[in-house]
mmCIF file of C-alpha atoms and ligand atoms in Angstrom:
data_model
loop_
_atom_site.group_PDB
_atom_site.id
_atom_site.type_symbol
_atom_site.label_atom_id
_atom_site.label_comp_id
_atom_site.label_asym_id
_atom_site.label_seq_id
_atom_site.Cartn_x
_atom_site.Cartn_y
_atom_site.Cartn_z
ATOM 1 C CA UNK A 1 3.401 -21.845 25.007
ATOM 2 C CA UNK A 2 2.097 -19.567 27.866
ATOM 3 C CA UNK A 3 -1.003 -17.472 27.053
ATOM 4 C CA UNK A 4 -2.502 -14.394 28.385
ATOM 5 C CA UNK A 5 -6.461 -14.076 28.223
ATOM 6 C CA UNK A 6 -7.800 -10.681 26.951
ATOM 7 C CA UNK A 7 -11.462 -10.776 27.098
ATOM 8 C CA UNK A 8 -11.338 -14.315 25.983
ATOM 9 C CA UNK A 9 -8.731 -14.284 23.340
ATOM 10 C CA UNK A 10 -5.801 -16.207 24.217
ATOM 11 C CA UNK A 11 -2.681 -14.711 23.058
ATOM 12 C CA UNK A 12 0.500 -16.362 22.989
ATOM 13 C CA UNK A 13 3.123 -14.988 25.242
ATOM 14 C CA UNK A 14 6.145 -15.108 22.863
ATOM 15 C CA UNK A 15 8.899 -12.575 21.856
ATOM 16 C CA UNK A 16 9.277 -11.766 17.973
ATOM 17 C CA UNK A 17 12.030 -14.392 17.708
ATOM 18 C CA UNK A 18 10.134 -17.140 19.480
ATOM 19 C CA UNK A 19 7.264 -16.515 17.104
ATOM 20 C CA UNK A 20 9.334 -16.703 13.852
ATOM 21 C CA UNK A 21 11.009 -19.886 15.451
ATOM 22 C CA UNK A 22 7.695 -21.415 16.118
ATOM 23 C CA UNK A 23 6.386 -20.713 12.596
ATOM 24 C CA UNK A 24 9.466 -21.988 10.994
ATOM 25 C CA UNK A 25 9.578 -25.283 12.778
ATOM 26 C CA UNK A 26 5.925 -25.840 11.994
ATOM 27 C CA UNK A 27 6.480 -25.185 8.296
ATOM 28 C CA UNK A 28 9.576 -27.433 8.199
ATOM 29 C CA UNK A 29 7.494 -30.144 9.858
ATOM 30 C CA UNK A 30 4.666 -29.340 7.280
ATOM 31 C CA UNK A 31 2.196 -28.948 10.296
ATOM 32 C CA UNK A 32 -0.892 -27.081 8.741
ATOM 33 C CA UNK A 33 -2.006 -23.943 10.782
ATOM 34 C CA UNK A 34 -2.674 -20.324 10.711
ATOM 35 C CA UNK A 35 -1.241 -17.348 12.480
ATOM 36 C CA UNK A 36 -3.606 -14.269 13.696
ATOM 37 C CA UNK A 37 -2.351 -10.980 14.887
ATOM 38 C CA UNK A 38 -5.538 -9.518 16.824
ATOM 39 C CA UNK A 39 -5.539 -5.688 17.535
ATOM 40 C CA UNK A 40 -8.259 -4.331 19.792
ATOM 41 C CA UNK A 41 -10.602 -4.142 17.019
ATOM 42 C CA UNK A 42 -10.481 -7.789 16.354
ATOM 43 C CA UNK A 43 -10.608 -8.668 20.244
ATOM 44 C CA UNK A 44 -14.046 -6.492 20.189
ATOM 45 C CA UNK A 45 -15.318 -8.327 17.268
ATOM 46 C CA UNK A 46 -14.538 -11.716 19.062
ATOM 47 C CA UNK A 47 -16.386 -10.450 22.021
ATOM 48 C CA UNK A 48 -19.360 -10.006 20.020
ATOM 49 C CA UNK A 49 -19.183 -13.161 17.770
ATOM 50 C CA UNK A 50 -18.329 -16.304 19.480
ATOM 51 C CA UNK A 51 -17.839 -18.470 16.429
ATOM 52 C CA UNK A 52 -15.160 -15.832 15.302
ATOM 53 C CA UNK A 53 -13.606 -16.012 18.657
ATOM 54 C CA UNK A 54 -13.506 -19.840 18.192
ATOM 55 C CA UNK A 55 -11.477 -19.316 14.982
ATOM 56 C CA UNK A 56 -9.029 -16.971 16.339
ATOM 57 C CA UNK A 57 -8.437 -19.145 19.550
ATOM 58 C CA UNK A 58 -7.747 -22.105 17.293
ATOM 59 C CA UNK A 59 -4.737 -20.412 15.611
ATOM 60 C CA UNK A 60 -1.212 -21.978 15.901
ATOM 61 C CA UNK A 61 -0.027 -18.538 17.027
ATOM 62 C CA UNK A 62 -2.239 -15.483 18.315
ATOM 63 C CA UNK A 63 0.248 -12.651 18.318
ATOM 64 C CA UNK A 64 -0.368 -9.367 20.207
ATOM 65 C CA UNK A 65 -0.636 -6.700 17.308
ATOM 66 C CA UNK A 66 -0.487 -3.146 18.735
ATOM 67 C CA UNK A 67 -0.012 -1.239 21.834
ATOM 68 C CA UNK A 68 -3.789 -1.382 22.831
ATOM 69 C CA UNK A 69 -3.156 -5.200 23.502
ATOM 70 C CA UNK A 70 -0.045 -4.674 25.576
ATOM 71 C CA UNK A 71 -2.126 -1.915 27.802
ATOM 72 C CA UNK A 72 -5.112 -4.211 28.099
ATOM 73 C CA UNK A 73 -2.553 -7.309 29.259
ATOM 74 C CA UNK A 74 -1.036 -4.591 31.925
ATOM 75 C CA UNK A 75 -4.477 -3.673 33.129
ATOM 76 C CA UNK A 76 -5.658 -7.256 33.523
ATOM 77 C CA UNK A 77 -2.389 -8.340 35.082
ATOM 78 C CA UNK A 78 -1.669 -10.983 32.370
ATOM 79 C CA UNK A 79 1.851 -11.424 31.215
ATOM 80 C CA UNK A 80 2.804 -11.007 27.503
ATOM 81 C CA UNK A 81 6.427 -10.580 26.197
ATOM 82 C CA UNK A 82 5.730 -7.219 24.307
ATOM 83 C CA UNK A 83 4.136 -6.528 21.095
ATOM 84 C CA UNK A 84 4.653 -8.592 18.055
ATOM 85 C CA UNK A 85 3.238 -6.540 15.326
ATOM 86 C CA UNK A 86 1.835 -8.386 12.306
ATOM 87 C CA UNK A 87 3.788 -6.527 9.708
ATOM 88 C CA UNK A 88 7.116 -6.955 11.714
ATOM 89 C CA UNK A 89 6.407 -10.554 12.064
ATOM 90 C CA UNK A 90 5.706 -11.126 8.400
ATOM 91 C CA UNK A 91 9.076 -9.602 7.505
ATOM 92 C CA UNK A 92 11.184 -11.483 9.968
ATOM 93 C CA UNK A 93 9.250 -14.468 8.633
ATOM 94 C CA UNK A 94 10.221 -13.713 5.066
ATOM 95 C CA UNK A 95 13.790 -13.184 5.881
ATOM 96 C CA UNK A 96 13.902 -16.724 7.608
ATOM 97 C CA UNK A 97 12.042 -18.247 4.716
ATOM 98 C CA UNK A 98 14.493 -16.673 2.256
ATOM 99 C CA UNK A 99 17.657 -18.518 3.766
ATOM 100 C CA UNK A 100 15.926 -21.803 3.340
ATOM 101 C CA UNK A 101 14.418 -20.932 -0.313
ATOM 102 C CA UNK A 102 10.891 -21.481 0.896
ATOM 103 C CA UNK A 103 7.840 -20.541 -1.296
ATOM 104 C CA UNK A 104 5.755 -17.623 -0.416
ATOM 105 C CA UNK A 105 2.019 -16.926 -1.881
ATOM 106 C CA UNK A 106 0.653 -13.439 -1.386
ATOM 107 C CA UNK A 107 -3.180 -13.176 -1.300
ATOM 108 C CA UNK A 108 -5.134 -9.963 -0.766
ATOM 109 C CA UNK A 109 -5.296 -6.119 -1.446
ATOM 110 C CA UNK A 110 -6.283 -4.169 -4.664
ATOM 111 C CA UNK A 111 -5.115 -5.702 -8.012
ATOM 112 C CA UNK A 112 -1.470 -5.199 -8.624
ATOM 113 C CA UNK A 113 -0.603 -4.414 -4.954
ATOM 114 C CA UNK A 114 0.472 -8.117 -4.386
ATOM 115 C CA UNK A 115 2.541 -8.461 -7.164
ATOM 116 C CA UNK A 116 4.354 -5.036 -6.382
ATOM 117 C CA UNK A 117 4.810 -6.443 -2.666
ATOM 118 C CA UNK A 118 6.127 -9.875 -4.013
ATOM 119 C CA UNK A 119 8.693 -8.003 -6.272
ATOM 120 C CA UNK A 120 9.891 -5.606 -3.423
ATOM 121 C CA UNK A 121 10.350 -8.749 -0.871
ATOM 122 C CA UNK A 122 12.262 -10.741 -3.417
ATOM 123 C CA UNK A 123 14.600 -7.838 -3.964
ATOM 124 C CA UNK A 124 15.184 -7.406 -0.334
ATOM 125 C CA UNK A 125 15.301 -11.236 0.488
ATOM 126 C CA UNK A 126 17.156 -13.156 -2.071
ATOM 127 C CA UNK A 127 16.494 -16.754 -1.832
ATOM 128 C CA UNK A 128 12.925 -16.002 -1.368
ATOM 129 C CA UNK A 129 10.546 -17.905 -3.904
ATOM 130 C CA UNK A 130 7.264 -15.923 -4.749
ATOM 131 C CA UNK A 131 4.889 -18.731 -5.495
ATOM 132 C CA UNK A 132 2.089 -16.643 -6.705
ATOM 133 C CA UNK A 133 -0.067 -13.693 -6.128
ATOM 134 C CA UNK A 134 -3.889 -13.113 -6.150
ATOM 135 C CA UNK A 135 -5.817 -9.793 -5.314
ATOM 136 C CA UNK A 136 -8.325 -9.900 -2.539
ATOM 137 C CA UNK A 137 -11.298 -8.630 -4.375
ATOM 138 C CA UNK A 138 -12.611 -12.142 -5.583
ATOM 139 C CA UNK A 139 -16.471 -12.962 -5.293
ATOM 140 C CA UNK A 140 -16.023 -16.582 -4.784
ATOM 141 C CA UNK A 141 -13.238 -17.830 -2.358
ATOM 142 C CA UNK A 142 -12.644 -20.821 -4.555
ATOM 143 C CA UNK A 143 -10.999 -18.491 -6.846
ATOM 144 C CA UNK A 144 -8.330 -17.798 -4.309
ATOM 145 C CA UNK A 145 -8.049 -21.592 -3.264
ATOM 146 C CA UNK A 146 -7.773 -22.519 -7.160
ATOM 147 C CA UNK A 147 -5.061 -19.807 -7.551
ATOM 148 C CA UNK A 148 -2.775 -20.951 -4.782
ATOM 149 C CA UNK A 149 -3.202 -24.710 -5.732
ATOM 150 C CA UNK A 150 -2.700 -23.997 -9.622
ATOM 151 C CA UNK A 151 0.916 -22.460 -8.905
ATOM 152 C CA UNK A 152 1.869 -25.762 -7.066
ATOM 153 C CA UNK A 153 1.186 -24.497 -3.763
ATOM 154 C CA UNK A 154 3.364 -22.678 -1.081
ATOM 155 C CA UNK A 155 5.123 -22.964 2.193
ATOM 156 C CA UNK A 156 3.525 -19.787 3.489
ATOM 157 C CA UNK A 157 0.471 -17.844 2.380
ATOM 158 C CA UNK A 158 0.045 -14.389 3.530
ATOM 159 C CA UNK A 159 -3.703 -13.651 3.672
ATOM 160 C CA UNK A 160 -4.415 -9.986 3.783
ATOM 161 C CA UNK A 161 -8.179 -9.294 3.393
ATOM 162 C CA UNK A 162 -8.718 -7.506 6.417
ATOM 163 C CA UNK A 163 -10.673 -8.879 9.514
ATOM 164 C CA UNK A 164 -12.563 -10.862 9.815
ATOM 165 C CA UNK A 165 -12.527 -12.000 6.159
ATOM 166 C CA UNK A 166 -9.000 -13.161 6.489
ATOM 167 C CA UNK A 167 -9.303 -15.350 9.685
ATOM 168 C CA UNK A 168 -12.603 -16.871 8.154
ATOM 169 C CA UNK A 169 -10.858 -17.706 5.082
ATOM 170 C CA UNK A 170 -7.956 -19.270 6.559
ATOM 171 C CA UNK A 171 -10.155 -21.352 8.945
ATOM 172 C CA UNK A 172 -12.369 -22.577 6.252
ATOM 173 C CA UNK A 173 -10.440 -23.158 3.425
ATOM 174 C CA UNK A 174 -6.703 -24.185 4.913
ATOM 175 C CA UNK A 175 -7.412 -27.787 4.466
ATOM 176 C CA UNK A 176 -7.982 -27.590 0.679
ATOM 177 C CA UNK A 177 -4.985 -25.490 -0.036
ATOM 178 C CA UNK A 178 -1.592 -26.954 -0.839
ATOM 179 C CA UNK A 179 0.370 -24.706 1.795
ATOM 180 C CA UNK A 180 1.441 -25.207 5.461
ATOM 181 C CA UNK A 181 1.239 -21.971 7.207
ATOM 182 C CA UNK A 182 -1.349 -19.089 6.655
ATOM 183 C CA UNK A 183 -0.561 -15.515 8.256
ATOM 184 C CA UNK A 184 -3.551 -13.175 8.579
ATOM 185 C CA UNK A 185 -1.904 -9.688 8.032
ATOM 186 C CA UNK A 186 -4.420 -7.062 7.373
ATOM 187 C CA UNK A 187 -3.046 -4.282 5.245
ATOM 188 C CA UNK A 188 0.601 -5.564 5.259
ATOM 189 C CA UNK A 189 0.829 -6.065 1.561
ATOM 190 C CA UNK A 190 -0.019 -2.307 0.927
ATOM 191 C CA UNK A 191 2.946 -1.516 3.056
ATOM 192 C CA UNK A 192 5.207 -4.080 1.258
ATOM 193 C CA UNK A 193 4.095 -2.621 -2.027
ATOM 194 C CA UNK A 194 5.141 0.981 -0.740
ATOM 195 C CA UNK A 195 1.584 2.227 -1.082
ATOM 196 C CA UNK A 196 0.971 2.647 2.537
ATOM 197 C CA UNK A 197 3.860 3.884 4.796
ATOM 198 C CA UNK A 198 4.645 2.749 8.361
ATOM 199 C CA UNK A 199 4.883 5.626 10.818
ATOM 200 C CA UNK A 200 8.589 7.132 11.749
ATOM 201 C CA UNK A 201 10.461 4.808 14.079
ATOM 202 C CA UNK A 202 10.062 7.253 16.693
ATOM 203 C CA UNK A 203 5.966 6.950 16.752
ATOM 204 C CA UNK A 204 6.397 3.080 16.666
ATOM 205 C CA UNK A 205 8.956 3.361 19.539
ATOM 206 C CA UNK A 206 6.695 5.520 21.599
ATOM 207 C CA UNK A 207 3.563 3.290 20.949
ATOM 208 C CA UNK A 208 1.925 6.180 18.955
ATOM 209 C CA UNK A 209 1.805 4.483 15.504
ATOM 210 C CA UNK A 210 -2.064 4.553 15.721
ATOM 211 C CA UNK A 211 -1.866 8.497 16.395
ATOM 212 C CA UNK A 212 0.479 8.825 13.041
ATOM 213 C CA UNK A 213 -2.018 6.626 11.151
ATOM 214 C CA UNK A 214 -4.726 9.056 12.210
ATOM 215 C CA UNK A 215 -2.873 12.120 11.202
ATOM 216 C CA UNK A 216 -2.402 10.679 7.716
ATOM 217 C CA UNK A 217 -5.994 9.473 7.260
ATOM 218 C CA UNK A 218 -8.334 11.343 9.654
ATOM 219 C CA UNK A 219 -11.238 9.255 8.230
ATOM 220 C CA UNK A 220 -9.932 6.408 10.571
ATOM 221 C CA UNK A 221 -11.125 8.334 13.760
ATOM 222 C CA UNK A 222 -14.381 6.123 13.787
ATOM 223 C CA UNK A 223 -12.177 3.031 13.872
ATOM 224 C CA UNK A 224 -9.849 4.683 16.441
ATOM 225 C CA UNK A 225 -12.573 5.790 18.762
ATOM 226 C CA UNK A 226 -12.862 1.917 19.389
ATOM 227 C CA UNK A 227 -9.502 1.887 21.276
ATOM 228 C CA UNK A 228 -10.607 3.932 24.382
ATOM 229 C CA UNK A 229 -13.837 2.006 24.598
ATOM 230 C CA UNK A 230 -11.722 -1.092 24.407
ATOM 231 C CA UNK A 231 -9.637 -0.109 27.252
ATOM 232 C CA UNK A 232 -12.874 0.976 29.247
ATOM 233 C CA UNK A 233 -14.242 -2.454 28.970
ATOM 234 C CA UNK A 234 -10.937 -3.998 29.931
ATOM 235 C CA UNK A 235 -10.760 -1.789 33.037
ATOM 236 C CA UNK A 236 -14.425 -2.863 33.831
ATOM 237 C CA UNK A 237 -13.341 -6.651 33.423
ATOM 238 C CA UNK A 238 -10.465 -5.990 35.749
ATOM 239 C CA UNK A 239 -12.557 -4.221 38.198
ATOM 240 C CA UNK A 240 -15.943 -6.188 38.345
ATOM 241 C CA UNK A 241 -15.443 -9.217 36.116
ATOM 242 C CA UNK A 242 -14.218 -12.660 35.066
ATOM 243 C CA UNK A 243 -10.638 -12.595 36.385
ATOM 244 C CA UNK A 244 -10.291 -14.636 39.241
ATOM 245 C CA UNK A 245 -7.057 -15.560 40.673
HETATM 246 N N1 UDP B 1 -9.064 -6.134 1.422
HETATM 247 C C1 UDP B 1 -9.035 -7.303 0.619
HETATM 248 N N2 UDP B 1 -10.271 -7.583 0.220
HETATM 249 C C2 UDP B 1 -11.360 -7.145 0.733
HETATM 250 C C3 UDP B 1 -11.378 -6.199 1.692
HETATM 251 C C4 UDP B 1 -10.028 -5.735 1.873
HETATM 252 O O1 UDP B 1 -8.095 -7.687 -0.041
HETATM 253 O O2 UDP B 1 -12.632 -7.887 0.398
HETATM 254 C C5 UDP B 1 -7.560 -5.672 1.682
HETATM 255 C C6 UDP B 1 -7.326 -4.204 1.592
HETATM 256 O O3 UDP B 1 -7.144 -3.871 0.303
HETATM 257 C C7 UDP B 1 -6.202 -3.935 2.543
HETATM 258 C C8 UDP B 1 -6.421 -5.075 3.710
HETATM 259 O O4 UDP B 1 -7.356 -5.805 3.069
HETATM 260 O O5 UDP B 1 -5.085 -4.267 1.883
HETATM 261 C C9 UDP B 1 -7.041 -4.521 4.774
HETATM 262 O O6 UDP B 1 -6.542 -3.457 5.393
HETATM 263 P P1 UDP B 1 -6.761 -2.717 6.688
HETATM 264 O O7 UDP B 1 -6.111 -1.287 6.882
HETATM 265 O O8 UDP B 1 -8.280 -2.804 6.919
HETATM 266 O O9 UDP B 1 -6.239 -3.751 7.611
HETATM 267 P P2 UDP B 1 -5.377 -3.442 9.195
HETATM 268 O O10 UDP B 1 -4.020 -3.608 8.605
HETATM 269 O O11 UDP B 1 -5.873 -2.141 9.581
HETATM 270 O O12 UDP B 1 -5.912 -4.798 9.831
#
């Protein structure tokens, strides 16, 4: 797979369909690994923490989540095949899994949310097997490891603990867990459970989902001010730094 480097994070240049195909082939071949969906906030964390950067870059799939990453790639002259948002990847993967009666475990979010998300997904995608759920507010990660193994394992685990917790969890505990593919998906369970709403399609199409989320939740302003800062760092990298062709 071709990659595009954005401040040291190696994104895979894949379309949504290719990402799902790669994931499904890995699951069928029982090839263990994890998927990450970095947004500018995660790239920024990577720049400040080399160990975390290593975890992100060792993922089987590094998918460009969000318009900020697409802008960054354009500025740097790196080629990507468009945005592959984590939440959309998750839903497409579930649809493909359902056709093969695969087992999904949902880990993360507040108590009750993963169950509701599972219920909704099973209704929408008949054939999908919900292996189990576990909320994301455990104190000992072993609790989550045991919960997944106790239900007989799964083909896929959605790990929705927020960054960087979810990526660290996947890298540190993957080998102990009876499951093949792990996907770090942030707040996706809140969306699948119907608690958090995605922006209307027009906002998503225009690349303004971030703006919609800001309107709904003005307290996100602090997190969002990181986006212009991120783009400035990318422009500086383009003008003065690292990139030699
Ligand atoms: N979360 C969790 N355990 C924690 C911290 C967070 O399960 O210790 C969940 C939280 O409930 C939410 C998700 O992780 O469902 C993170 O959501 P956020 O909006 O930060 O992620 P984003 O989608 O913006 O990356």
